[in-house]
CSV table of C-alpha atoms and ligand atoms in Angstrom, one decimal:
chain,number,residue,atom,x,y,z
A,115,MET,CA,84.9,155.7,93.2
A,116,SER,CA,87.9,153.7,94.6
A,117,ALA,CA,89.0,150.6,92.8
A,118,PRO,CA,87.9,147.3,94.4
A,119,LYS,CA,90.4,145.9,96.7
A,120,PRO,CA,92.4,142.9,95.3
A,121,THR,CA,91.4,139.7,96.8
A,122,PRO,CA,94.0,138.6,99.3
A,123,LEU,CA,95.5,135.2,98.8
A,124,HIS,CA,94.1,133.8,102.1
A,125,ALA,CA,90.6,135.3,101.5
A,126,ALA,CA,87.7,133.4,102.9
A,127,PRO,CA,86.8,130.6,100.5
A,128,ILE,CA,83.5,130.5,98.6
A,129,PHE,CA,81.1,128.2,100.4
A,130,ARG,CA,81.4,124.6,99.4
A,131,SER,CA,79.1,121.7,100.4
A,132,GLU,CA,80.4,118.6,102.1
A,133,ASP,CA,79.9,116.7,98.9
A,134,GLU,CA,82.0,119.1,97.0
A,135,LEU,CA,84.7,119.1,99.7
A,136,ALA,CA,84.7,115.3,99.6
A,137,ARG,CA,85.8,115.3,96.0
A,138,LEU,CA,88.8,117.5,96.7
A,139,PRO,CA,92.3,116.2,97.7
A,140,ALA,CA,92.6,115.9,101.5
A,141,SER,CA,95.2,118.7,101.6
A,142,GLU,CA,92.7,121.1,99.9
A,143,ARG,CA,89.9,120.1,102.1
A,144,ILE,CA,91.9,120.7,105.2
A,145,ARG,CA,93.2,124.0,103.8
A,146,TYR,CA,89.6,125.0,103.2
A,147,ARG,CA,88.7,124.4,106.8
A,148,LEU,CA,91.8,126.3,108.0
A,149,VAL,CA,90.9,129.4,106.0
A,150,ALA,CA,87.2,129.2,107.1
A,151,ALA,CA,88.4,129.0,110.7
A,152,GLU,CA,90.9,131.9,110.1
A,153,CYS,CA,93.7,129.7,111.4
A,154,ARG,CA,97.3,129.9,110.4
A,155,TRP,CA,99.0,126.9,108.8
A,156,HIS,CA,102.7,127.8,108.9
A,157,ALA,CA,105.2,124.9,108.9
A,158,ASN,CA,105.5,124.9,112.7
A,159,ASP,CA,101.7,125.2,113.4
A,160,ASN,CA,99.7,122.3,114.6
A,161,ILE,CA,96.6,121.7,112.5
A,162,ALA,CA,95.3,118.5,114.1
A,163,GLU,CA,92.0,120.1,115.0
A,164,HIS,CA,91.1,120.5,111.3
A,165,ILE,CA,91.9,117.0,110.2
A,166,ARG,CA,89.2,114.3,110.3
A,167,ASP,CA,89.4,110.6,110.7
A,168,GLY,CA,91.1,108.8,107.8
A,169,GLU,CA,92.5,112.0,106.3
A,170,LEU,CA,96.0,111.5,107.5
A,171,ASP,CA,96.1,108.4,105.3
A,172,GLU,CA,94.9,110.4,102.4
A,173,LEU,CA,97.5,113.1,103.0
A,174,ARG,CA,100.2,110.4,103.1
A,175,ALA,CA,99.1,109.1,99.7
A,176,GLU,CA,99.0,112.6,98.3
A,177,VAL,CA,102.6,113.4,99.5
A,178,GLU,CA,103.7,110.0,98.1
A,179,SER,CA,102.4,110.8,94.6
A,180,LYS,CA,104.0,114.3,94.7
A,181,MET,CA,107.2,112.8,96.0
A,182,HIS,CA,107.2,110.6,92.9
A,183,GLU,CA,107.0,113.7,90.8
A,184,VAL,CA,110.0,115.3,92.7
A,185,LEU,CA,112.1,112.1,92.0
A,186,LYS,CA,111.0,112.3,88.4
A,187,ALA,CA,112.0,115.9,88.2
A,188,LEU,CA,115.4,115.0,89.7
A,189,VAL,CA,115.7,112.5,86.7
A,190,ILE,CA,115.9,109.5,88.9
A,191,ASP,CA,114.8,106.2,87.4
A,192,THR,CA,112.7,104.9,90.2
A,193,GLU,CA,111.4,102.1,88.1
A,194,SER,CA,114.7,100.3,87.4
A,195,ASP,CA,116.6,101.6,90.4
A,196,HIS,CA,115.6,99.2,93.1
A,197,ASN,CA,117.0,101.6,95.7
A,198,THR,CA,114.6,104.4,94.9
A,199,ASN,CA,111.7,102.2,94.0
A,200,ASP,CA,109.9,102.7,97.2
A,201,THR,CA,111.5,106.0,98.2
A,202,ALA,CA,108.4,108.2,97.6
A,203,ARG,CA,106.3,106.1,99.9
A,204,ARG,CA,109.0,106.0,102.6
A,205,VAL,CA,109.5,109.7,102.5
A,206,ALA,CA,105.8,110.4,102.7
A,207,LYS,CA,105.5,108.1,105.7
A,208,MET,CA,108.5,109.7,107.4
A,209,PHE,CA,107.1,113.2,107.0
A,210,ILE,CA,103.6,112.6,108.1
A,211,ASN,CA,104.0,109.9,110.7
A,212,GLU,CA,107.4,110.7,112.1
A,213,VAL,CA,109.5,113.8,111.6
A,214,PHE,CA,106.6,116.3,111.1
A,215,ARG,CA,104.1,114.4,113.2
A,216,GLY,CA,103.8,117.3,115.6
A,217,ARG,CA,101.8,119.2,113.0
A,218,TYR,CA,99.1,116.5,112.5
A,219,VAL,CA,98.4,115.0,115.9
A,220,PRO,CA,96.9,116.7,119.0
A,221,MET,CA,99.0,117.6,122.0
A,222,PRO,CA,99.9,114.5,124.1
A,223,ASP,CA,97.7,113.9,127.1
A,224,VAL,CA,99.2,115.5,130.1
A,225,THR,CA,97.8,115.2,133.6
A,226,GLU,CA,98.4,118.2,135.8
A,227,PHE,CA,98.6,117.9,139.6
A,228,PRO,CA,98.1,120.7,142.0
A,229,ASN,CA,101.2,121.7,143.9
A,230,VAL,CA,100.1,120.3,147.2
A,231,GLU,CA,103.6,120.2,148.7
A,232,ARG,CA,103.9,123.9,147.7
A,233,LEU,CA,107.2,123.3,146.0
A,234,ASN,CA,108.9,126.6,145.3
A,235,GLU,CA,112.5,125.6,144.6
A,236,LEU,CA,114.2,125.8,141.2
A,237,MET,CA,113.5,122.7,139.2
A,238,ILE,CA,115.5,121.7,136.1
A,239,VAL,CA,114.4,119.2,133.5
A,240,GLY,CA,116.9,118.0,130.9
A,241,PRO,CA,118.7,117.4,128.8
A,242,ILE,CA,115.7,116.4,126.6
A,243,LYS,CA,116.6,115.2,123.2
A,244,VAL,CA,115.5,117.4,120.3
A,245,ARG,CA,114.8,116.0,116.9
A,246,SER,CA,113.5,118.6,114.5
A,247,ALA,CA,114.1,120.0,111.0
A,248,CYS,CA,114.7,123.5,109.7
A,249,SER,CA,111.8,125.2,107.8
A,250,HIS,CA,114.2,126.5,105.2
A,251,HIS,CA,115.8,123.3,103.9
A,252,LEU,CA,113.9,120.6,105.7
A,253,CYS,CA,117.3,119.4,107.0
A,254,PRO,CA,117.5,117.8,110.4
A,255,ILE,CA,118.1,119.8,113.6
A,256,LEU,CA,119.4,117.6,116.4
A,257,GLY,CA,120.1,118.9,119.9
A,258,LYS,CA,118.9,119.1,123.5
A,259,VAL,CA,116.8,121.3,125.6
A,260,TRP,CA,116.8,122.2,129.3
A,261,ILE,CA,113.8,123.6,131.1
A,262,GLY,CA,114.1,125.5,134.4
A,263,LEU,CA,110.9,126.1,136.4
A,264,LEU,CA,110.2,128.0,139.6
A,265,PRO,CA,106.8,126.8,140.7
A,266,ASN,CA,104.5,128.6,143.1
A,267,GLU,CA,101.7,127.3,145.3
A,268,HIS,CA,99.2,127.8,142.4
A,269,SER,CA,101.3,126.0,139.8
A,270,ASN,CA,100.2,122.8,138.2
A,271,LEU,CA,102.9,120.1,138.2
A,272,ILE,CA,103.3,117.7,135.4
A,273,GLY,CA,105.1,114.3,135.4
A,274,LEU,CA,108.8,114.6,134.3
A,275,SER,CA,108.3,112.4,131.2
A,276,LYS,CA,105.6,114.8,130.0
A,277,TYR,CA,108.1,117.6,129.5
A,278,ALA,CA,109.9,115.3,127.0
A,279,ARG,CA,106.6,114.5,125.3
A,280,ILE,CA,105.5,118.1,124.9
A,281,THR,CA,109.0,119.0,123.7
A,282,ASP,CA,108.8,116.3,121.1
A,283,TRP,CA,105.4,117.4,119.9
A,284,ILE,CA,106.6,121.0,119.3
A,285,MET,CA,109.9,119.9,117.7
A,286,SER,CA,108.5,117.3,115.3
A,287,ARG,CA,107.6,120.0,112.8
A,288,PRO,CA,109.7,122.1,110.4
A,289,GLN,CA,111.0,124.7,112.8
A,290,ILE,CA,113.1,127.8,113.3
A,291,GLN,CA,115.0,127.3,116.5
A,292,GLU,CA,114.0,130.7,118.0
A,293,GLU,CA,110.3,130.1,117.3
A,294,ALA,CA,110.6,126.5,118.6
A,295,VAL,CA,111.8,127.6,122.1
A,296,THR,CA,109.1,130.3,122.2
A,297,MET,CA,106.4,127.9,121.3
A,298,LEU,CA,107.6,125.5,124.0
A,299,ALA,CA,107.7,128.2,126.6
A,300,ASN,CA,104.2,129.3,125.7
A,301,GLU,CA,102.9,125.8,126.1
A,302,LEU,CA,104.6,125.2,129.4
A,303,GLN,CA,103.6,128.6,130.8
A,304,GLU,CA,100.0,127.9,130.0
A,305,ARG,CA,100.0,124.4,131.6
A,306,VAL,CA,102.3,124.8,134.6
A,307,LYS,CA,101.8,128.5,135.4
A,308,PRO,CA,105.2,128.8,137.2
A,309,ASP,CA,106.6,132.0,138.7
A,310,GLY,CA,109.6,131.7,136.4
A,311,LEU,CA,110.3,129.7,133.3
A,312,ALA,CA,113.7,129.3,131.5
A,313,ILE,CA,114.4,127.3,128.4
A,314,VAL,CA,117.8,126.7,126.8
A,315,MET,CA,118.1,124.9,123.5
A,316,GLU,CA,121.4,123.9,121.9
A,317,ALA,CA,121.2,122.3,118.5
A,318,ASP,CA,123.1,121.3,115.5
A,319,HIS,CA,121.7,122.4,112.2
A,320,PHE,CA,122.5,119.9,109.5
A,321,CYS,CA,121.9,122.4,106.7
A,322,MET,CA,125.1,124.0,107.9
A,323,HIS,CA,127.1,120.7,107.5
A,324,TRP,CA,125.5,119.3,104.4
A,325,ARG,CA,125.3,122.4,102.2
A,326,GLY,CA,126.1,126.1,102.2
A,327,VAL,CA,129.2,126.9,104.2
A,328,LYS,CA,129.7,123.2,105.3
A,329,ASP,CA,130.7,124.5,108.6
A,330,ASP,CA,131.3,121.7,111.1
A,331,SER,CA,131.0,123.8,114.2
A,332,SER,CA,127.5,125.0,113.8
A,333,ALA,CA,125.7,124.4,117.1
A,334,MET,CA,123.3,127.2,117.9
A,335,THR,CA,122.2,128.0,121.4
A,336,ASN,CA,119.3,130.2,122.4
A,337,SER,CA,117.2,130.7,125.4
A,338,VAL,CA,113.9,132.1,126.7
A,339,MET,CA,113.7,133.6,130.2
A,340,ARG,CA,110.4,134.6,131.8
A,341,GLY,CA,109.0,135.9,135.0
A,342,ALA,CA,111.4,135.3,138.0
A,343,PHE,CA,114.2,134.3,135.6
A,344,LEU,CA,114.1,137.7,134.0
A,345,LYS,CA,113.9,139.7,137.2
A,346,ASP,CA,116.3,137.7,139.4
A,347,ALA,CA,119.9,137.5,138.2
A,348,ASN,CA,120.8,135.1,140.9
A,349,LEU,CA,118.2,132.6,139.9
A,350,ARG,CA,119.3,132.9,136.3
A,351,ARG,CA,122.9,132.3,137.3
A,352,GLU,CA,121.9,129.3,139.4
A,353,PHE,CA,120.0,127.8,136.5
A,354,LEU,CA,122.8,128.3,134.0
A,355,SER,CA,125.5,127.0,136.4
A,356,LEU,CA,123.5,123.8,137.2
A,357,LEU,CA,122.9,123.4,133.5
A,358,SER,CA,126.6,123.7,132.6
A,359,LYS,CA,127.5,121.1,135.3
A,360,LYS,CA,124.9,118.8,133.9
A,361,ASN,CA,126.2,119.2,130.4
A,362,THR,CA,129.7,118.0,131.2
B,88,ZN,ZN1,118.3,125.2,107.0
């Protein structure tokens, strides 16, 4: 007889009643739902669908109390030091409501319009400001992103400001730059359905300035090219040349 398989870490949880769940900390309750729904909850995943009304406030309180423990472990006297008195609360609020907000709130409302004018010319949106953080150190990543689109008659068009809102939603999570641009590309591909999609992101990683090599020239650029941008070198060149003109 073969030995029983070890239970994987993310195994389906034992069934719990709503009453039992209600007694758990909000983070555990949400994790329970994620496991049950077989969803991933990596740092750059959006988990809004599994969070119920009022639970974000509970999460914030939970992060605040853990942040207190972190400050204690750093041997910082948050009681007499008026500067750090309220730091745990501020950091919790910053994480949940601001810099990692893109994990906890649903995708912004975006109205799509049919391409009645049958626009089929290269369209460039950007630079869009990027404010993110690296998953490795939770240090800021600041930069910009350019989006190139080649619509066809079946594409859905979205308002210009919506590109910035979708970008912000994807970036306001602990991210890895390569994964961030792919996530953004997938989202836009699905909504707009263009013939071609190109994204270039250029960003400064503060973990390179603040720690480690302390390198001051640490901008990282990467890109995603899809559809017509992959097949057509001229289109790709046109996009990149317009982008470099815009950047100066
Ligand atoms: Zn980092």
